[in-house]
């Protein structure tokens, strides 16, 4: 997808600190971390948001979640706790329109979110 920031990261055109990659997804540190651990996990296939994921691609969603759990374990926050955030469309605050899951951990989270 041309002019998509995260597609450019996938293709190595923009640098990112990669923490995990397989054939379906990549995970990298957020450039503006909101917690000691703040990692973005994205499918390599471009979808603007959750709203654009077709039913037949649903497997990528469970794949991302299970890898997020694995990364949380590897980063040492699985037991202390972590939060996975999926902002979708305008009111959520979504700014990058390539679906991405935030994995946040390493500090106590607040609820409700702002
Ligand atoms: P959103 O608000 O769309 O859910 O989150 C977008 C996230 O992407 C933000 O947390 C922001 O810091 C992160 N981000 C924006 N541009 C870049 C970039 O060029 N590199 C990385 N690693 N993260 C980015
Ligand atoms: Zn993209």
PDB file of C-alpha atoms and ligand atoms in Angstrom:
ATOM      1  CA  UNK A   1       0.000   0.000   0.000  1.00  0.00           C
ATOM      2  CA  UNK A   2       1.623   3.241  -1.151  1.00  0.00           C
ATOM      3  CA  UNK A   3       2.007   6.041   1.352  1.00  0.00           C
ATOM      4  CA  UNK A   4       1.172   3.836   4.310  1.00  0.00           C
ATOM      5  CA  UNK A   5       3.672   4.417   7.108  1.00  0.00           C
ATOM      6  CA  UNK A   6       3.411   0.905   8.504  1.00  0.00           C
ATOM      7  CA  UNK A   7       3.649  -0.749   5.068  1.00  0.00           C
ATOM      8  CA  UNK A   8       6.897   1.216   4.676  1.00  0.00           C
ATOM      9  CA  UNK A   9       8.130  -0.204   7.991  1.00  0.00           C
ATOM     10  CA  UNK A  10       7.172  -3.711   6.805  1.00  0.00           C
ATOM     11  CA  UNK A  11       9.196  -3.176   3.619  1.00  0.00           C
ATOM     12  CA  UNK A  12      12.176  -1.725   5.490  1.00  0.00           C
ATOM     13  CA  UNK A  13      11.781   1.704   3.874  1.00  0.00           C
ATOM     14  CA  UNK A  14      11.392   3.324   7.297  1.00  0.00           C
ATOM     15  CA  UNK A  15      13.472   2.001  10.198  1.00  0.00           C
ATOM     16  CA  UNK A  16      11.857   0.492  13.283  1.00  0.00           C
ATOM     17  CA  UNK A  17      13.094  -1.482  16.265  1.00  0.00           C
ATOM     18  CA  UNK A  18      11.669  -4.886  15.418  1.00  0.00           C
ATOM     19  CA  UNK A  19      10.919  -7.234  18.295  1.00  0.00           C
ATOM     20  CA  UNK A  20       9.206 -10.062  16.385  1.00  0.00           C
ATOM     21  CA  UNK A  21       8.509 -11.091  12.812  1.00  0.00           C
ATOM     22  CA  UNK A  22       7.010 -14.075  11.035  1.00  0.00           C
ATOM     23  CA  UNK A  23       5.345 -14.585   7.662  1.00  0.00           C
ATOM     24  CA  UNK A  24       2.076 -12.918   8.755  1.00  0.00           C
ATOM     25  CA  UNK A  25       2.951 -10.155  11.225  1.00  0.00           C
ATOM     26  CA  UNK A  26       5.640  -7.888  12.589  1.00  0.00           C
ATOM     27  CA  UNK A  27       6.035  -6.215  15.976  1.00  0.00           C
ATOM     28  CA  UNK A  28       8.156  -3.157  16.707  1.00  0.00           C
ATOM     29  CA  UNK A  29       8.651  -0.543  19.421  1.00  0.00           C
ATOM     30  CA  UNK A  30       6.327   2.448  19.316  1.00  0.00           C
ATOM     31  CA  UNK A  31       8.258   5.634  18.462  1.00  0.00           C
ATOM     32  CA  UNK A  32       6.479   7.549  21.258  1.00  0.00           C
ATOM     33  CA  UNK A  33       6.108   5.018  24.089  1.00  0.00           C
ATOM     34  CA  UNK A  34       3.306   5.498  26.596  1.00  0.00           C
ATOM     35  CA  UNK A  35       4.637   2.827  28.971  1.00  0.00           C
ATOM     36  CA  UNK A  36       7.997   1.105  29.631  1.00  0.00           C
ATOM     37  CA  UNK A  37       6.861  -1.577  27.163  1.00  0.00           C
ATOM     38  CA  UNK A  38       4.969  -0.173  24.179  1.00  0.00           C
ATOM     39  CA  UNK A  39       5.038  -2.381  21.112  1.00  0.00           C
ATOM     40  CA  UNK A  40       2.916  -2.222  17.970  1.00  0.00           C
ATOM     41  CA  UNK A  41       1.882  -5.524  16.384  1.00  0.00           C
ATOM     42  CA  UNK A  42       0.612  -5.403  12.815  1.00  0.00           C
ATOM     43  CA  UNK A  43      -0.432  -7.798  10.058  1.00  0.00           C
ATOM     44  CA  UNK A  44       1.809  -7.571   7.001  1.00  0.00           C
ATOM     45  CA  UNK A  45      -1.266  -7.451   4.829  1.00  0.00           C
ATOM     46  CA  UNK A  46      -2.638  -3.909   4.684  1.00  0.00           C
ATOM     47  CA  UNK A  47      -6.036  -3.273   6.263  1.00  0.00           C
ATOM     48  CA  UNK A  48      -6.891   0.261   7.299  1.00  0.00           C
ATOM     49  CA  UNK A  49      -8.557  -0.796  10.554  1.00  0.00           C
ATOM     50  CA  UNK A  50     -10.546  -3.576  12.202  1.00  0.00           C
ATOM     51  CA  UNK A  51     -13.511  -2.349  10.171  1.00  0.00           C
ATOM     52  CA  UNK A  52     -11.783  -3.447   6.956  1.00  0.00           C
ATOM     53  CA  UNK A  53     -10.788  -6.988   8.005  1.00  0.00           C
ATOM     54  CA  UNK A  54     -12.933  -9.422   6.016  1.00  0.00           C
ATOM     55  CA  UNK A  55     -14.422 -12.472   7.695  1.00  0.00           C
ATOM     56  CA  UNK A  56     -12.102 -14.836   5.789  1.00  0.00           C
ATOM     57  CA  UNK A  57      -9.028 -13.073   7.246  1.00  0.00           C
ATOM     58  CA  UNK A  58     -10.125 -13.523  10.839  1.00  0.00           C
ATOM     59  CA  UNK A  59      -7.226 -15.884  11.611  1.00  0.00           C
ATOM     60  CA  UNK A  60      -4.773 -13.005  11.558  1.00  0.00           C
ATOM     61  CA  UNK A  61      -6.582 -11.493  14.564  1.00  0.00           C
ATOM     62  CA  UNK A  62      -6.099 -14.534  16.785  1.00  0.00           C
ATOM     63  CA  UNK A  63      -2.531 -14.861  15.507  1.00  0.00           C
ATOM     64  CA  UNK A  64      -1.733 -11.294  16.589  1.00  0.00           C
ATOM     65  CA  UNK A  65      -3.248 -11.866  20.033  1.00  0.00           C
ATOM     66  CA  UNK A  66      -1.344 -15.083  20.677  1.00  0.00           C
ATOM     67  CA  UNK A  67       1.929 -13.469  19.556  1.00  0.00           C
ATOM     68  CA  UNK A  68       1.172 -10.458  21.757  1.00  0.00           C
ATOM     69  CA  UNK A  69       0.859 -12.862  24.679  1.00  0.00           C
ATOM     70  CA  UNK A  70       4.184 -14.460  23.746  1.00  0.00           C
ATOM     71  CA  UNK A  71       5.906 -11.069  23.471  1.00  0.00           C
ATOM     72  CA  UNK A  72       4.444 -10.031  26.848  1.00  0.00           C
ATOM     73  CA  UNK A  73       5.952 -13.180  28.365  1.00  0.00           C
ATOM     74  CA  UNK A  74       9.328 -12.527  26.726  1.00  0.00           C
ATOM     75  CA  UNK A  75       9.326  -8.900  27.919  1.00  0.00           C
ATOM     76  CA  UNK A  76       8.563 -10.058  31.472  1.00  0.00           C
ATOM     77  CA  UNK A  77       5.151  -8.416  31.881  1.00  0.00           C
ATOM     78  CA  UNK A  78       2.841 -11.400  31.417  1.00  0.00           C
ATOM     79  CA  UNK A  79       2.385 -11.860  35.175  1.00  0.00           C
ATOM     80  CA  UNK A  80       2.499  -8.208  36.250  1.00  0.00           C
ATOM     81  CA  UNK A  81      -0.029  -7.330  33.543  1.00  0.00           C
ATOM     82  CA  UNK A  82      -0.338  -5.680  30.192  1.00  0.00           C
ATOM     83  CA  UNK A  83      -2.925  -4.037  28.018  1.00  0.00           C
ATOM     84  CA  UNK A  84      -3.707  -4.586  24.349  1.00  0.00           C
ATOM     85  CA  UNK A  85      -5.338  -1.636  22.601  1.00  0.00           C
ATOM     86  CA  UNK A  86      -6.912  -1.614  19.167  1.00  0.00           C
ATOM     87  CA  UNK A  87      -7.982   1.895  18.228  1.00  0.00           C
ATOM     88  CA  UNK A  88     -10.531   1.860  15.426  1.00  0.00           C
ATOM     89  CA  UNK A  89     -11.638   4.926  13.438  1.00  0.00           C
ATOM     90  CA  UNK A  90     -11.980   8.564  14.387  1.00  0.00           C
ATOM     91  CA  UNK A  91     -13.380   8.648  17.913  1.00  0.00           C
ATOM     92  CA  UNK A  92     -10.878   6.072  19.169  1.00  0.00           C
ATOM     93  CA  UNK A  93      -7.945   8.317  18.318  1.00  0.00           C
ATOM     94  CA  UNK A  94      -6.641   6.059  15.520  1.00  0.00           C
ATOM     95  CA  UNK A  95      -3.963   8.022  13.664  1.00  0.00           C
ATOM     96  CA  UNK A  96      -2.249   5.429  11.480  1.00  0.00           C
ATOM     97  CA  UNK A  97      -4.631   3.683   9.118  1.00  0.00           C
ATOM     98  CA  UNK A  98      -2.920   0.311   8.967  1.00  0.00           C
ATOM     99  CA  UNK A  99      -4.444  -1.856  11.679  1.00  0.00           C
ATOM    100  CA  UNK A 100      -2.126  -2.120  14.692  1.00  0.00           C
ATOM    101  CA  UNK A 101      -2.466  -3.554  18.162  1.00  0.00           C
ATOM    102  CA  UNK A 102      -0.706  -1.679  20.968  1.00  0.00           C
ATOM    103  CA  UNK A 103       0.901  -3.880  23.626  1.00  0.00           C
ATOM    104  CA  UNK A 104       1.486  -1.770  26.736  1.00  0.00           C
ATOM    105  CA  UNK A 105       3.051  -2.904  29.984  1.00  0.00           C
ATOM    106  CA  UNK A 106       5.590  -2.273  32.715  1.00  0.00           C
ATOM    107  CA  UNK A 107       3.467   0.151  34.697  1.00  0.00           C
ATOM    108  CA  UNK A 108       0.067   0.229  36.363  1.00  0.00           C
ATOM    109  CA  UNK A 109      -2.606   1.160  33.842  1.00  0.00           C
ATOM    110  CA  UNK A 110      -5.541   3.420  34.583  1.00  0.00           C
ATOM    111  CA  UNK A 111      -9.198   2.719  33.918  1.00  0.00           C
ATOM    112  CA  UNK A 112     -11.267   4.130  32.315  1.00  0.00           C
ATOM    113  CA  UNK A 113      -8.913   5.204  29.510  1.00  0.00           C
ATOM    114  CA  UNK A 114      -9.057   8.852  28.453  1.00  0.00           C
TER     115      UNK A 114
HETATM  116  P1  LIG B   1      -2.970   5.055  16.872  1.00  0.00           P
HETATM  117  O1  LIG B   1      -3.244   6.360  17.551  1.00  0.00           O
HETATM  118  O2  LIG B   1      -3.189   5.125  15.381  1.00  0.00           O
HETATM  119  O3  LIG B   1      -3.665   3.884  17.517  1.00  0.00           O
HETATM  120  O4  LIG B   1      -1.426   4.772  17.131  1.00  0.00           O
HETATM  121  C1  LIG B   1      -0.422   5.068  16.228  1.00  0.00           C
HETATM  122  C2  LIG B   1       0.873   4.807  16.958  1.00  0.00           C
HETATM  123  O5  LIG B   1       1.905   4.763  16.005  1.00  0.00           O
HETATM  124  C3  LIG B   1       1.237   5.874  17.984  1.00  0.00           C
HETATM  125  O6  LIG B   1       1.397   5.271  19.254  1.00  0.00           O
HETATM  126  C4  LIG B   1       2.528   6.461  17.443  1.00  0.00           C
HETATM  127  O7  LIG B   1       3.448   6.810  18.456  1.00  0.00           O
HETATM  128  C5  LIG B   1       3.062   5.337  16.564  1.00  0.00           C
HETATM  129  N1  LIG B   1       3.878   5.789  15.454  1.00  0.00           N
HETATM  130  C6  LIG B   1       3.596   6.811  14.593  1.00  0.00           C
HETATM  131  N2  LIG B   1       4.575   6.940  13.676  1.00  0.00           N
HETATM  132  C7  LIG B   1       5.488   5.967  13.959  1.00  0.00           C
HETATM  133  C8  LIG B   1       6.731   5.587  13.348  1.00  0.00           C
HETATM  134  O8  LIG B   1       7.191   6.164  12.352  1.00  0.00           O
HETATM  135  N3  LIG B   1       7.396   4.552  13.910  1.00  0.00           N
HETATM  136  C9  LIG B   1       6.916   3.879  15.003  1.00  0.00           C
HETATM  137  N4  LIG B   1       7.658   2.893  15.485  1.00  0.00           N
HETATM  138  N5  LIG B   1       5.746   4.210  15.594  1.00  0.00           N
HETATM  139  C10 LIG B   1       5.052   5.235  15.075  1.00  0.00           C
HETATM  140 ZN1  LIG B   2      -0.267  -0.370   5.333  1.00  0.00          ZN
END
